[in-house]
XYZ file of C-alpha atoms in Angstrom:
756
model
C -27.172 -33.941 -188.325
C -26.279 -33.392 -191.990
C -25.271 -37.013 -192.306
C -28.620 -38.124 -190.920
C -30.332 -35.870 -193.468
C -28.271 -37.592 -196.156
C -29.475 -40.988 -194.918
C -33.092 -39.833 -194.995
C -32.794 -38.481 -198.509
C -33.922 -41.663 -200.267
C -37.094 -41.161 -202.330
C -40.454 -41.866 -200.758
C -42.568 -44.708 -202.104
C -44.694 -44.066 -205.145
C -47.391 -46.525 -206.237
C -47.278 -45.190 -209.773
C -43.560 -45.765 -210.151
C -42.613 -49.242 -208.952
C -38.964 -49.555 -207.942
C -36.565 -51.200 -210.325
C -34.597 -54.328 -209.714
C -32.050 -56.456 -211.506
C -31.058 -55.049 -214.927
C -33.765 -52.429 -214.698
C -36.585 -54.941 -214.353
C -39.611 -54.063 -212.233
C -38.750 -54.598 -208.566
C -39.232 -58.241 -207.758
C -40.978 -57.479 -204.505
C -43.878 -55.465 -205.975
C -45.720 -58.572 -207.151
C -46.246 -62.059 -205.805
C -43.648 -64.417 -207.144
C -45.721 -67.497 -207.816
C -49.302 -68.597 -207.452
C -48.545 -71.691 -205.386
C -49.541 -72.228 -201.788
C -46.525 -72.072 -199.453
C -45.236 -75.256 -197.849
C -43.906 -75.844 -194.347
C -40.620 -77.658 -193.715
C -40.112 -79.399 -190.377
C -42.838 -77.213 -188.899
C -40.626 -74.191 -189.504
C -42.738 -71.209 -190.459
C -44.125 -68.091 -188.863
C -46.452 -70.455 -187.026
C -43.408 -71.462 -184.979
C -42.952 -67.883 -183.799
C -43.182 -66.926 -180.123
C -46.580 -66.896 -178.438
C -48.091 -64.255 -176.178
C -48.094 -66.769 -173.332
C -48.996 -66.103 -169.695
C -50.359 -62.576 -169.290
C -50.546 -62.642 -165.487
C -48.497 -60.217 -163.435
C -45.064 -61.680 -162.712
C -44.243 -61.528 -158.993
C -40.583 -62.268 -158.216
C -39.743 -63.485 -154.721
C -36.164 -62.628 -153.751
C -33.894 -63.453 -150.839
C -32.096 -61.078 -148.509
C -29.675 -58.878 -150.455
C -30.846 -60.321 -153.795
C -33.066 -57.465 -155.002
C -31.063 -57.246 -158.232
C -32.772 -60.342 -159.609
C -36.040 -58.366 -159.785
C -34.540 -55.661 -161.996
C -32.910 -58.309 -164.193
C -36.242 -60.067 -164.737
C -37.673 -56.666 -165.603
C -34.891 -56.184 -168.158
C -35.611 -59.587 -169.698
C -39.293 -58.680 -170.044
C -38.479 -55.045 -170.888
C -40.863 -53.810 -168.225
C -40.501 -51.393 -165.329
C -40.483 -52.932 -161.871
C -41.639 -52.051 -158.410
C -41.176 -53.581 -154.981
C -44.174 -54.648 -152.938
C -44.764 -55.815 -149.396
C -47.334 -58.575 -149.932
C -49.287 -60.471 -152.572
C -52.597 -58.958 -151.487
C -51.300 -55.492 -152.343
C -50.626 -56.464 -155.971
C -53.663 -55.423 -158.015
C -54.750 -55.257 -161.637
C -53.271 -51.744 -161.736
C -49.829 -53.414 -161.642
C -50.226 -54.953 -165.102
C -47.230 -53.804 -167.115
C -44.904 -54.058 -164.110
C -42.711 -56.774 -162.662
C -43.352 -56.836 -158.920
C -40.702 -57.918 -156.432
C -41.530 -59.173 -152.911
C -38.945 -60.203 -150.351
C -38.996 -63.800 -149.161
C -39.821 -62.697 -145.625
C -42.870 -60.736 -146.778
C -43.959 -63.311 -149.369
C -44.303 -66.064 -146.767
C -47.193 -64.236 -145.103
C -49.734 -64.695 -147.886
C -48.253 -66.614 -150.831
C -50.664 -69.507 -150.221
C -53.664 -67.158 -150.458
C -52.604 -65.177 -153.537
C -54.884 -64.623 -156.521
C -53.541 -67.283 -158.887
C -55.624 -66.013 -161.790
C -53.979 -62.604 -161.530
C -50.446 -63.433 -160.378
C -47.715 -65.889 -161.366
C -45.265 -66.351 -158.495
C -41.609 -67.138 -159.204
C -39.459 -67.981 -156.205
C -35.819 -67.110 -156.922
C -33.031 -68.571 -154.839
C -29.277 -68.013 -155.013
C -27.645 -71.413 -154.395
C -24.350 -69.879 -153.283
C -26.008 -68.678 -150.071
C -25.381 -72.158 -148.673
C -28.950 -73.011 -147.715
C -31.872 -74.633 -149.540
C -34.883 -72.607 -150.731
C -37.509 -71.834 -148.112
C -39.800 -74.868 -148.026
C -43.024 -72.870 -147.727
C -42.183 -70.618 -150.664
C -40.898 -73.554 -152.687
C -44.125 -75.462 -152.131
C -46.570 -72.691 -152.971
C -44.828 -70.857 -155.830
C -45.726 -71.490 -159.468
C -42.089 -71.704 -160.551
C -38.703 -71.727 -158.887
C -35.553 -70.224 -160.358
C -32.257 -71.410 -158.874
C -29.219 -69.356 -159.836
C -25.725 -68.225 -159.011
C -23.630 -65.334 -160.245
C -21.972 -66.467 -163.482
C -21.389 -65.297 -167.071
C -24.340 -67.493 -168.107
C -26.861 -66.032 -165.671
C -28.657 -63.554 -167.957
C -29.267 -65.912 -170.860
C -30.217 -68.737 -168.521
C -32.791 -66.424 -166.913
C -34.092 -65.331 -170.307
C -34.728 -68.926 -171.414
C -36.349 -69.763 -168.075
C -38.712 -66.790 -168.158
C -39.561 -67.272 -171.836
C -40.438 -70.932 -171.337
C -42.283 -70.792 -168.030
C -44.408 -67.872 -169.228
C -45.331 -69.852 -172.333
C -43.714 -67.551 -174.890
C -41.468 -70.208 -176.426
C -41.990 -73.937 -176.886
C -39.811 -76.469 -178.680
C -42.278 -79.332 -178.794
C -44.339 -78.667 -181.923
C -41.307 -78.029 -184.102
C -39.472 -81.048 -182.730
C -42.414 -83.330 -183.395
C -42.578 -82.007 -186.966
C -38.971 -83.021 -187.689
C -38.361 -86.223 -189.675
C -36.264 -87.591 -186.794
C -35.464 -86.455 -183.249
C -32.713 -87.686 -180.935
C -31.841 -86.979 -177.327
C -28.564 -87.351 -175.499
C -28.859 -89.460 -172.366
C -26.222 -88.228 -169.921
C -24.919 -90.684 -167.348
C -22.571 -88.523 -165.288
C -22.819 -88.736 -161.489
C -22.099 -84.989 -161.504
C -22.981 -82.898 -164.564
C -19.917 -80.730 -163.982
C -17.908 -83.495 -165.633
C -19.950 -83.067 -168.821
C -19.770 -79.280 -169.090
C -16.322 -78.928 -170.753
C -17.412 -81.173 -173.651
C -21.116 -80.333 -173.709
C -20.933 -78.513 -177.053
C -19.500 -81.632 -178.728
C -21.626 -84.120 -176.767
C -24.873 -82.547 -177.941
C -24.137 -82.193 -181.672
C -27.070 -83.910 -183.360
C -29.214 -83.941 -180.210
C -32.618 -82.304 -180.028
C -32.789 -82.580 -176.232
C -30.585 -83.660 -173.346
C -31.649 -85.998 -170.560
C -30.534 -85.616 -166.966
C -30.674 -88.984 -165.247
C -31.494 -87.922 -161.714
C -31.255 -91.505 -160.452
C -27.614 -91.688 -161.609
C -26.548 -88.509 -159.806
C -24.369 -89.171 -156.782
C -24.522 -86.609 -154.008
C -21.417 -86.782 -151.797
C -21.949 -86.953 -148.034
C -19.665 -85.543 -145.309
C -18.650 -89.085 -144.266
C -17.231 -89.793 -147.728
C -20.189 -91.825 -148.946
C -23.046 -90.979 -151.254
C -26.738 -90.367 -150.631
C -29.028 -93.231 -151.636
C -31.293 -90.647 -153.281
C -29.810 -87.255 -154.211
C -31.520 -84.432 -152.330
C -33.721 -81.941 -154.135
C -31.173 -79.262 -153.312
C -28.403 -81.219 -155.047
C -30.619 -82.115 -158.009
C -31.723 -78.504 -158.388
C -28.135 -77.318 -158.511
C -27.312 -79.970 -161.118
C -30.262 -78.861 -163.252
C -29.141 -75.253 -162.905
C -25.589 -76.058 -164.043
C -26.870 -77.944 -167.061
C -29.458 -75.313 -167.954
C -26.840 -72.574 -167.863
C -24.729 -74.284 -170.517
C -27.192 -75.571 -173.097
C -30.064 -74.179 -175.124
C -31.443 -77.677 -175.644
C -34.666 -78.784 -173.958
C -33.987 -80.927 -170.881
C -35.622 -84.281 -170.125
C -35.906 -84.929 -166.380
C -35.770 -88.653 -165.585
C -36.030 -90.563 -162.295
C -35.573 -94.127 -163.550
C -36.648 -96.803 -161.057
C -34.676 -99.907 -160.083
C -37.036 -102.235 -161.979
C -36.382 -100.331 -165.205
C -32.572 -100.287 -165.100
C -32.337 -97.220 -162.853
C -31.405 -96.505 -159.259
C -34.436 -94.705 -157.859
C -36.097 -96.813 -155.117
C -39.700 -97.909 -155.712
C -41.039 -98.260 -152.172
C -42.403 -94.686 -152.039
C -44.246 -93.400 -155.146
C -44.764 -90.044 -153.418
C -40.995 -89.504 -153.708
C -41.353 -89.538 -157.497
C -44.285 -87.158 -157.291
C -42.280 -84.683 -155.241
C -39.245 -84.754 -157.552
C -41.223 -84.713 -160.799
C -43.428 -81.821 -159.722
C -40.351 -79.911 -158.638
C -38.988 -80.410 -162.176
C -42.153 -78.756 -163.502
C -41.586 -75.827 -161.130
C -37.982 -75.593 -162.361
C -39.235 -75.118 -165.910
C -37.973 -78.426 -167.324
C -39.276 -78.955 -170.854
C -39.870 -82.733 -170.693
C -40.803 -84.778 -167.630
C -40.289 -88.550 -167.865
C -43.054 -90.262 -165.833
C -43.010 -94.037 -165.555
C -46.223 -95.886 -166.296
C -46.059 -98.039 -163.149
C -46.685 -95.018 -160.933
C -50.213 -94.799 -159.473
C -52.708 -93.174 -161.790
C -53.585 -90.432 -159.319
C -49.939 -89.293 -159.324
C -49.717 -89.366 -163.107
C -53.020 -87.507 -163.414
C -52.009 -84.823 -160.934
C -48.695 -84.185 -162.701
C -50.510 -84.015 -166.028
C -52.993 -81.470 -164.698
C -50.244 -79.325 -163.142
C -47.647 -79.636 -165.900
C -47.784 -75.982 -166.935
C -45.734 -75.573 -170.123
C -43.753 -78.780 -169.578
C -44.430 -81.875 -171.692
C -44.978 -85.342 -170.274
C -43.198 -88.435 -171.591
C -44.982 -91.579 -170.402
C -42.231 -94.189 -170.039
C -42.476 -97.980 -170.078
C -39.442 -100.313 -169.983
C -39.575 -104.115 -169.973
C -36.389 -106.015 -169.163
C -38.026 -109.434 -168.759
C -37.212 -110.664 -172.243
C -40.779 -111.986 -172.596
C -42.436 -108.810 -173.877
C -44.005 -109.258 -177.330
C -44.963 -106.376 -179.596
C -47.838 -108.225 -181.323
C -49.461 -109.011 -177.950
C -52.618 -107.457 -176.540
C -50.536 -106.423 -173.530
C -48.351 -104.171 -175.702
C -51.442 -102.443 -177.068
C -52.837 -102.035 -173.549
C -49.578 -100.427 -172.416
C -49.896 -97.881 -175.195
C -53.558 -97.222 -174.436
C -52.880 -96.748 -170.707
C -50.075 -94.328 -171.506
C -52.019 -92.003 -173.792
C -54.339 -90.112 -171.382
C -51.459 -88.475 -169.488
C -48.783 -88.181 -172.176
C -47.484 -85.812 -174.828
C -45.119 -88.590 -175.950
C -45.467 -92.316 -175.308
C -42.169 -94.147 -174.825
C -42.069 -97.950 -174.925
C -38.786 -99.871 -174.674
C -38.212 -103.613 -174.349
C -35.499 -106.284 -174.403
C -35.814 -108.750 -177.277
C -34.203 -112.097 -178.069
C -34.467 -112.451 -181.840
C -33.824 -110.065 -184.696
C -37.255 -110.611 -186.269
C -38.820 -108.977 -183.204
C -37.559 -105.696 -184.632
C -39.960 -106.167 -187.530
C -42.742 -106.936 -185.098
C -42.056 -103.561 -183.503
C -42.199 -101.861 -186.910
C -45.580 -103.476 -187.549
C -46.743 -102.281 -184.121
C -45.504 -98.776 -184.913
C -47.344 -98.801 -188.235
C -50.515 -100.084 -186.582
C -50.442 -97.314 -183.992
C -50.037 -94.668 -186.693
C -52.980 -95.980 -188.697
C -55.395 -96.896 -185.890
C -54.568 -94.071 -183.452
C -53.881 -91.044 -185.683
C -54.666 -88.555 -182.902
C -52.630 -90.299 -180.205
C -49.409 -88.828 -178.803
C -46.273 -89.605 -180.857
C -44.771 -93.040 -180.143
C -41.100 -93.467 -179.308
C -40.360 -97.204 -179.317
C -37.066 -99.118 -179.496
C -35.704 -102.525 -178.608
C -32.721 -102.833 -176.288
C -29.544 -104.848 -176.643
C -27.391 -105.458 -179.692
C -30.206 -107.453 -181.284
C -32.513 -104.465 -181.047
C -30.210 -101.850 -182.561
C -32.017 -102.022 -185.897
C -35.101 -100.558 -184.193
C -33.079 -97.546 -183.060
C -32.420 -96.685 -186.705
C -36.149 -96.873 -187.500
C -37.509 -94.920 -184.538
C -38.275 -91.316 -185.505
C -39.372 -89.794 -182.187
C -36.782 -89.035 -179.492
C -34.389 -91.913 -179.974
C -32.030 -92.034 -176.963
C -28.381 -91.780 -178.021
C -25.012 -92.043 -176.341
C -21.556 -90.627 -177.090
C -18.025 -92.013 -176.770
C -17.228 -89.287 -174.220
C -19.913 -90.481 -171.790
C -18.778 -92.654 -168.863
C -21.360 -95.378 -169.619
C -24.368 -96.051 -171.811
C -27.800 -95.473 -170.290
C -29.322 -98.671 -171.743
C -27.977 -101.773 -173.500
C -27.618 -101.368 -177.244
C -27.699 -97.582 -177.190
C -25.987 -96.021 -180.223
C -24.383 -92.675 -180.948
C -25.689 -90.275 -183.583
C -22.808 -91.217 -185.860
C -23.495 -94.946 -185.446
C -27.183 -94.497 -186.275
C -26.326 -92.582 -189.430
C -23.743 -95.134 -190.545
C -26.286 -97.904 -190.022
C -28.856 -95.990 -192.077
C -26.279 -95.631 -194.838
C -25.683 -99.401 -194.864
C -29.444 -99.982 -195.015
C -29.717 -97.668 -198.006
C -31.936 -95.265 -196.084
C -29.403 -92.423 -195.950
C -27.833 -92.106 -199.416
C -24.876 -89.857 -200.051
C -25.835 -86.409 -201.316
C -23.908 -83.448 -202.669
C -24.618 -80.345 -200.612
C -23.335 -76.968 -201.723
C -22.504 -73.619 -200.257
C -23.087 -70.960 -202.898
C -21.468 -67.636 -202.152
C -20.887 -64.429 -204.059
C -17.335 -63.393 -204.827
C -18.144 -60.032 -203.202
C -19.490 -61.531 -200.000
C -17.503 -62.794 -197.043
C -19.613 -64.226 -194.270
C -19.165 -63.187 -190.650
C -18.773 -66.897 -189.824
C -16.789 -69.070 -192.293
C -19.371 -71.699 -193.155
C -17.584 -74.295 -195.303
C -15.196 -75.632 -192.624
C -18.053 -75.780 -190.149
C -20.302 -77.856 -192.406
C -17.479 -80.330 -192.958
C -16.873 -80.598 -189.208
C -20.567 -81.181 -188.609
C -20.872 -83.891 -191.249
C -17.889 -85.686 -189.759
C -19.159 -85.400 -186.194
C -22.634 -86.564 -187.199
C -21.399 -89.453 -189.331
C -23.274 -88.173 -192.388
C -22.122 -89.523 -195.765
C -22.736 -86.292 -197.655
C -20.124 -84.370 -199.641
C -19.904 -80.624 -199.154
C -18.561 -78.219 -201.782
C -18.263 -74.456 -202.089
C -19.365 -72.763 -205.293
C -18.482 -69.133 -205.872
C -20.725 -67.283 -208.301
C -20.191 -63.881 -209.848
C -22.585 -61.091 -208.866
C -25.759 -60.977 -210.993
C -24.753 -64.178 -212.736
C -27.247 -66.983 -212.148
C -26.382 -69.155 -215.112
C -25.072 -72.615 -214.396
C -26.920 -73.132 -211.108
C -28.970 -75.882 -212.746
C -25.759 -77.856 -213.301
C -25.736 -78.854 -209.640
C -29.443 -78.503 -208.794
C -30.290 -80.939 -211.595
C -27.987 -83.707 -210.323
C -29.508 -86.993 -209.264
C -27.643 -86.806 -205.936
C -28.233 -83.097 -205.265
C -28.926 -82.760 -201.540
C -29.535 -79.041 -201.187
C -27.610 -75.785 -200.852
C -27.328 -72.648 -198.822
C -27.021 -69.325 -200.649
C -24.829 -66.674 -199.063
C -26.091 -64.053 -199.597
C -29.669 -65.047 -200.383
C -31.084 -64.421 -203.842
C -34.400 -62.965 -204.939
C -36.768 -65.778 -205.875
C -38.187 -63.749 -208.750
C -34.718 -62.915 -210.031
C -33.764 -66.593 -210.047
C -36.866 -67.437 -212.047
C -36.350 -64.551 -214.476
C -32.716 -65.223 -215.223
C -32.481 -68.987 -214.988
C -34.689 -71.055 -217.264
C -34.256 -74.185 -215.141
C -35.941 -72.597 -212.111
C -38.541 -70.875 -214.289
C -39.645 -74.266 -215.706
C -40.232 -75.868 -212.319
C -43.814 -76.847 -211.457
C -44.994 -76.643 -215.073
C -43.686 -73.130 -215.474
C -44.969 -71.722 -212.193
C -41.503 -71.470 -210.701
C -39.965 -72.922 -207.534
C -41.953 -74.265 -204.594
C -41.715 -71.788 -201.720
C -42.135 -72.043 -197.992
C -44.256 -69.484 -196.211
C -41.146 -67.529 -195.196
C -39.571 -67.552 -198.673
C -42.821 -66.365 -200.230
C -43.275 -63.475 -197.801
C -39.627 -62.401 -197.769
C -39.008 -62.961 -201.465
C -35.441 -64.090 -200.788
C -34.218 -67.683 -200.785
C -31.089 -68.553 -198.818
C -31.667 -72.316 -198.591
C -32.618 -74.809 -201.310
C -33.954 -78.020 -199.810
C -34.031 -81.156 -201.977
C -36.596 -83.892 -201.525
C -36.197 -87.062 -203.558
C -38.984 -89.169 -205.066
C -39.385 -92.125 -207.376
C -42.516 -91.323 -209.295
C -42.854 -89.272 -212.432
C -46.574 -88.835 -211.876
C -47.512 -85.166 -212.086
C -48.555 -83.565 -208.826
C -50.273 -80.304 -207.973
C -47.940 -77.301 -207.872
C -47.865 -77.157 -204.101
C -49.701 -78.423 -201.052
C -49.217 -77.620 -197.374
C -47.182 -80.347 -195.755
C -48.506 -81.923 -192.585
C -46.882 -80.418 -189.516
C -46.884 -83.885 -187.986
C -45.139 -85.684 -190.812
C -42.418 -83.154 -191.481
C -41.539 -85.110 -194.621
C -42.305 -82.460 -197.225
C -43.834 -85.249 -199.300
C -46.698 -83.200 -200.674
C -44.591 -80.745 -202.630
C -44.168 -80.607 -206.361
C -41.543 -82.503 -208.325
C -38.873 -80.616 -210.208
C -38.155 -81.634 -213.777
C -34.686 -83.097 -213.607
C -34.292 -84.315 -217.134
C -34.135 -87.871 -215.819
C -36.700 -90.391 -216.952
C -36.334 -92.488 -213.810
C -36.095 -90.047 -210.958
C -37.814 -86.908 -209.782
C -36.699 -84.346 -207.253
C -38.562 -81.701 -205.324
C -36.748 -78.397 -204.796
C -38.117 -76.225 -202.012
C -36.891 -72.669 -201.530
C -36.753 -71.421 -197.947
C -35.321 -68.572 -195.909
C -33.370 -69.380 -192.748
C -31.953 -65.897 -192.226
C -35.068 -64.447 -190.595
C -34.866 -67.050 -187.852
C -31.209 -66.208 -187.347
C -32.269 -62.600 -186.784
C -35.146 -63.526 -184.477
C -33.096 -65.880 -182.299
C -30.370 -63.262 -181.962
C -32.895 -60.694 -180.782
C -34.290 -63.021 -178.081
C -30.995 -64.348 -176.719
C -31.114 -62.039 -173.705
C -34.746 -60.957 -173.806
C -38.088 -62.697 -173.624
C -40.027 -62.422 -176.881
C -42.711 -60.341 -175.147
C -40.135 -57.576 -174.732
C -40.822 -56.787 -178.398
C -44.591 -57.237 -178.444
C -46.423 -54.076 -179.562
C -43.198 -52.059 -179.705
C -41.782 -50.205 -182.712
C -38.558 -50.685 -184.644
C -36.264 -48.790 -187.005
C -34.780 -50.645 -189.984
C -31.931 -49.091 -191.941
C -31.020 -50.622 -195.298
C -29.997 -49.645 -198.813
C -32.555 -51.963 -200.452
C -35.804 -53.722 -199.632
C -34.149 -57.095 -200.286
C -31.745 -56.459 -197.398
C -34.622 -55.438 -195.134
C -37.069 -58.226 -196.039
C -35.860 -60.955 -193.618
C -35.644 -58.325 -190.864
C -39.293 -57.400 -191.462
C -40.351 -61.029 -191.222
C -38.432 -61.558 -187.975
C -39.980 -58.426 -186.479
C -43.419 -59.619 -187.516
C -42.767 -62.910 -185.698
C -41.889 -60.861 -182.600
C -45.195 -58.991 -182.930
C -43.612 -55.591 -183.506
C -46.442 -53.078 -183.947
C -44.743 -50.590 -186.288
C -41.591 -50.328 -188.392
C -39.865 -47.090 -189.347
C -37.640 -47.395 -192.407
C -34.574 -45.472 -193.506
C -32.747 -45.613 -196.830
C -35.123 -47.644 -199.029
C -38.670 -47.905 -200.320
C -40.932 -50.754 -199.195
C -42.650 -52.510 -202.108
C -46.326 -53.348 -201.724
C -45.748 -57.128 -201.724
C -43.309 -56.861 -198.833
C -45.529 -54.449 -196.911
C -48.406 -56.951 -197.065
C -46.376 -59.404 -194.963
C -45.050 -56.862 -192.445
C -46.347 -54.689 -189.605
C -47.436 -51.116 -190.463
C -44.552 -49.202 -192.033
C -43.612 -45.524 -191.997
C -40.618 -44.183 -193.880
C -38.453 -41.467 -192.383
C -38.295 -38.895 -195.166
C -37.091 -35.881 -193.211
C -35.672 -34.801 -189.893
C -39.174 -33.722 -188.927
C -40.562 -37.248 -189.350
C -37.663 -38.617 -187.333
C -38.303 -36.077 -184.605
C -41.958 -37.128 -184.402
C -40.889 -40.727 -183.748
C -38.533 -39.517 -181.022
C -41.262 -37.567 -179.260
C -43.842 -40.358 -178.808
C -44.449 -42.035 -175.451
C -41.802 -44.403 -174.115
C -43.674 -47.598 -174.921
C -44.257 -46.402 -178.507
C -40.764 -45.045 -179.169
C -38.484 -47.276 -181.286
C -37.299 -50.145 -179.100
C -35.054 -51.965 -181.557
C -32.845 -50.609 -184.343
C -31.623 -53.001 -187.024
C -29.049 -51.835 -189.553
C -28.465 -53.717 -192.798
C -26.315 -50.919 -194.163
C -22.752 -51.615 -195.213
C -19.849 -51.132 -192.853
C -18.916 -47.889 -194.629
C -22.113 -46.308 -193.271
C -21.088 -46.743 -189.637
C -21.098 -42.988 -188.943
C -24.667 -42.644 -190.141
C -25.844 -45.628 -188.111
C -24.162 -44.198 -185.012
C -25.962 -40.892 -185.475
C -29.291 -42.701 -185.699
C -28.470 -44.577 -182.493
C -27.706 -41.352 -180.690
C -30.966 -39.883 -181.973
C -32.905 -42.692 -180.303
C -30.693 -43.090 -177.220
C -32.430 -44.772 -174.298
C -33.638 -42.362 -171.656
C -33.363 -43.581 -168.082
C -36.514 -43.673 -165.953
C -37.285 -44.779 -162.428
C -38.030 -48.454 -162.102
C -36.986 -49.113 -165.712
C -34.431 -51.664 -166.872
C -30.823 -50.535 -167.173
C -30.681 -51.443 -170.865
C -34.055 -50.914 -172.458
C -33.301 -50.878 -176.183
C -31.711 -53.229 -178.697
C -29.359 -52.697 -181.639
C -28.589 -55.339 -184.262
C -25.887 -54.596 -186.813
C -25.970 -56.928 -189.826
C -22.786 -55.455 -191.321
C -19.819 -57.812 -191.241
C -17.556 -56.532 -188.449
C -14.504 -57.919 -190.285
C -15.115 -55.413 -193.073
C -15.546 -52.364 -190.843
C -13.720 -49.338 -192.172
C -15.200 -46.534 -190.114
C -16.303 -46.064 -186.525
C -17.911 -48.905 -184.595
C -21.701 -48.464 -184.169
C -21.638 -51.082 -181.392
C -19.659 -48.720 -179.149
C -22.145 -45.934 -179.797
C -25.037 -48.323 -179.131
C -23.721 -49.414 -175.761
C -23.041 -45.812 -174.709
C -26.577 -44.896 -175.778
C -28.319 -47.564 -173.691
C -28.665 -50.294 -176.317
C -27.844 -53.972 -175.948
C -25.780 -54.631 -179.062
C -25.582 -57.704 -181.319
C -23.716 -58.321 -184.550
C -23.622 -60.213 -187.816
C -21.651 -63.109 -186.330
C -24.528 -63.932 -183.947
C -27.050 -63.893 -186.788
C -24.779 -65.932 -189.064
C -24.302 -68.603 -186.385
C -28.033 -68.932 -185.723
C -28.688 -68.985 -189.476
C -26.252 -71.868 -189.907
C -28.119 -73.762 -187.186
C -31.374 -73.219 -189.072
C -29.871 -74.117 -192.464
C -28.514 -77.410 -191.121
C -31.918 -78.342 -189.750
C -33.461 -77.666 -193.130
C -30.791 -79.335 -195.269
C -29.996 -82.490 -193.278
C -32.607 -82.509 -190.502
C -29.953 -82.287 -187.789
C -29.738 -80.016 -184.777
C -26.373 -78.450 -184.007
C -26.204 -76.155 -180.965
C -25.500 -72.483 -181.492
C -22.673 -72.748 -178.971
C -20.978 -75.411 -181.128
C -21.215 -73.150 -184.177
C -19.504 -70.327 -182.310
C -16.909 -72.716 -180.912
C -16.164 -74.181 -184.341
C -15.888 -70.699 -185.854
C -13.397 -69.605 -183.216
C -15.782 -67.175 -181.540
C -16.732 -68.847 -178.282
C -18.725 -66.709 -175.878
C -20.539 -67.569 -172.656
C -23.731 -69.267 -173.669
């Protein structure tokens, strides 16, 4: 334990002696950096953190021989589990447990269960060769279809997190400047899976066209309407392989689909089943009877409703009263209103833009409008639509609607229209730092795949040398930069006069995350054309996502202004890594241990743990400045073996649940000793792996023993720097160019492909 004592030997915090920072200056994290109000980019702030969600007792219904699914759900929620014999025997005393009931027992009283106390999830293994029990399927709140595969655990984690209301994509997506969704047209989604990572680059969601699925029959033909069993399996296969939200669509024959229209109740049955399957977006056509649309709206759970209207007559006119009535009829039962029409003349695109503008001004509280014109004549409208524009891809067997464009085609068209100018985007790295995921080649691949005109360059700076950064930040065509590693905001302002002069001497404009963490790893550029002074900073509207209310940087140009916004993407990389295999609630009210050699290294970890509602943080190896502590959960520093022993002796639910190490790879022995000190203790009814370890040291630089091996032997689920780096790249791309690139594509492009 001598090595552990060495690790604990850092000095305890002292208010009278603030820690020192760069060149002996007062530690940058002991005071607030600037006096501005933080801004929000694309809705990305702590307000986008996980929610507490559904607090009812989760009751898992399992089939014969499938008891293991109950313990796996318990692992995902980090709760103990117990098996019960009926719903009526589950009481308020079972809060804190996951309860499993066999399908045979559940059928007796599932219809009479206390729905205010219990949330019932019917699980069904599709490889058993039979459909789910109809009674259980009808009366459950949600239904989880699965098979044994490498993707099972993470698929389950996303399902549980979404259906219990702990994660939601919608608010952040609607805050983006532009959202796109991939409309798949495969008769069997298996054909899409090998290329899914590439197909979905640039997509914010993926649509499954249920009406285009073709279920083979024993006689060699195909079912007129694919059965729910077949559709459920298709949804399962798609859900396993993508983290993107899914749009569930049953397009009717009158609107260029194949679903028959003679029986509206058929749509009701399929669309409600999609809600039970935990689909994020449900496409409901406006022609359906109002009672069906109302019922689905009232029972939508955490799903979002897209009210869809398509007109193929060629006579639809955007300036007409009928168009306005369509919008008004759509609004009561919609989270998004989608209106699509065939046009005959190019000027009808401008009529649509006037209609779009009118809706924004006259119906400011209405659901977002997604409106495009079909056909080659209407392609201009696809470049102007900002909300869920449907896109295609050259690898798809056919386009879902006439005139549909790919992401690359939309971007090239925007370039030709002058709405997407070429920008210089930089990767700024330290000569001493080598990222766990090589970022430069990946950015270039992404720009090419997305059809973006931007140029990407790598700049290598010397440690503690911040001179010259204004040479590229002050360019007219500067488009932003990522900083690897991130740099203290206060240090940048102290040692670079360009940044210090921004906002009339108040320093850079910061997002909420950058202000709290004190470290910037992403510089976002926003262009403007007015030299009129503006207030130092204003909160940007979460609905606009444009960042238009932020201050202008002084560029030295008399004709242009530019707004530079400092953000931190790394904390989200940490958070998303921690919830890959666990629901966010697994961390709620738990405690954590953070090991680091400086508060700067620990700051993004603190912010991520705050987002996950960690109740207490124990620290090792550094002092926590007051400014950082104000934005973090309660903190206690381990200063001796006795203080460490006290943390080990608390009750299970208060003992450290997650250990995050930001120490260098040469401290692997010390990290391993800390892991052994807090090894998970097995208990009856508890998950098999009930603790988490995240190692932020670059595995490529490891010189000593591997803490990951110790973690796994000690009952920890283990994650590394490559996972965090990949998620951070995803976040940085969203901030810099407003584009979504799947995590799985990042890992694939970096040569580290793992089961998603």
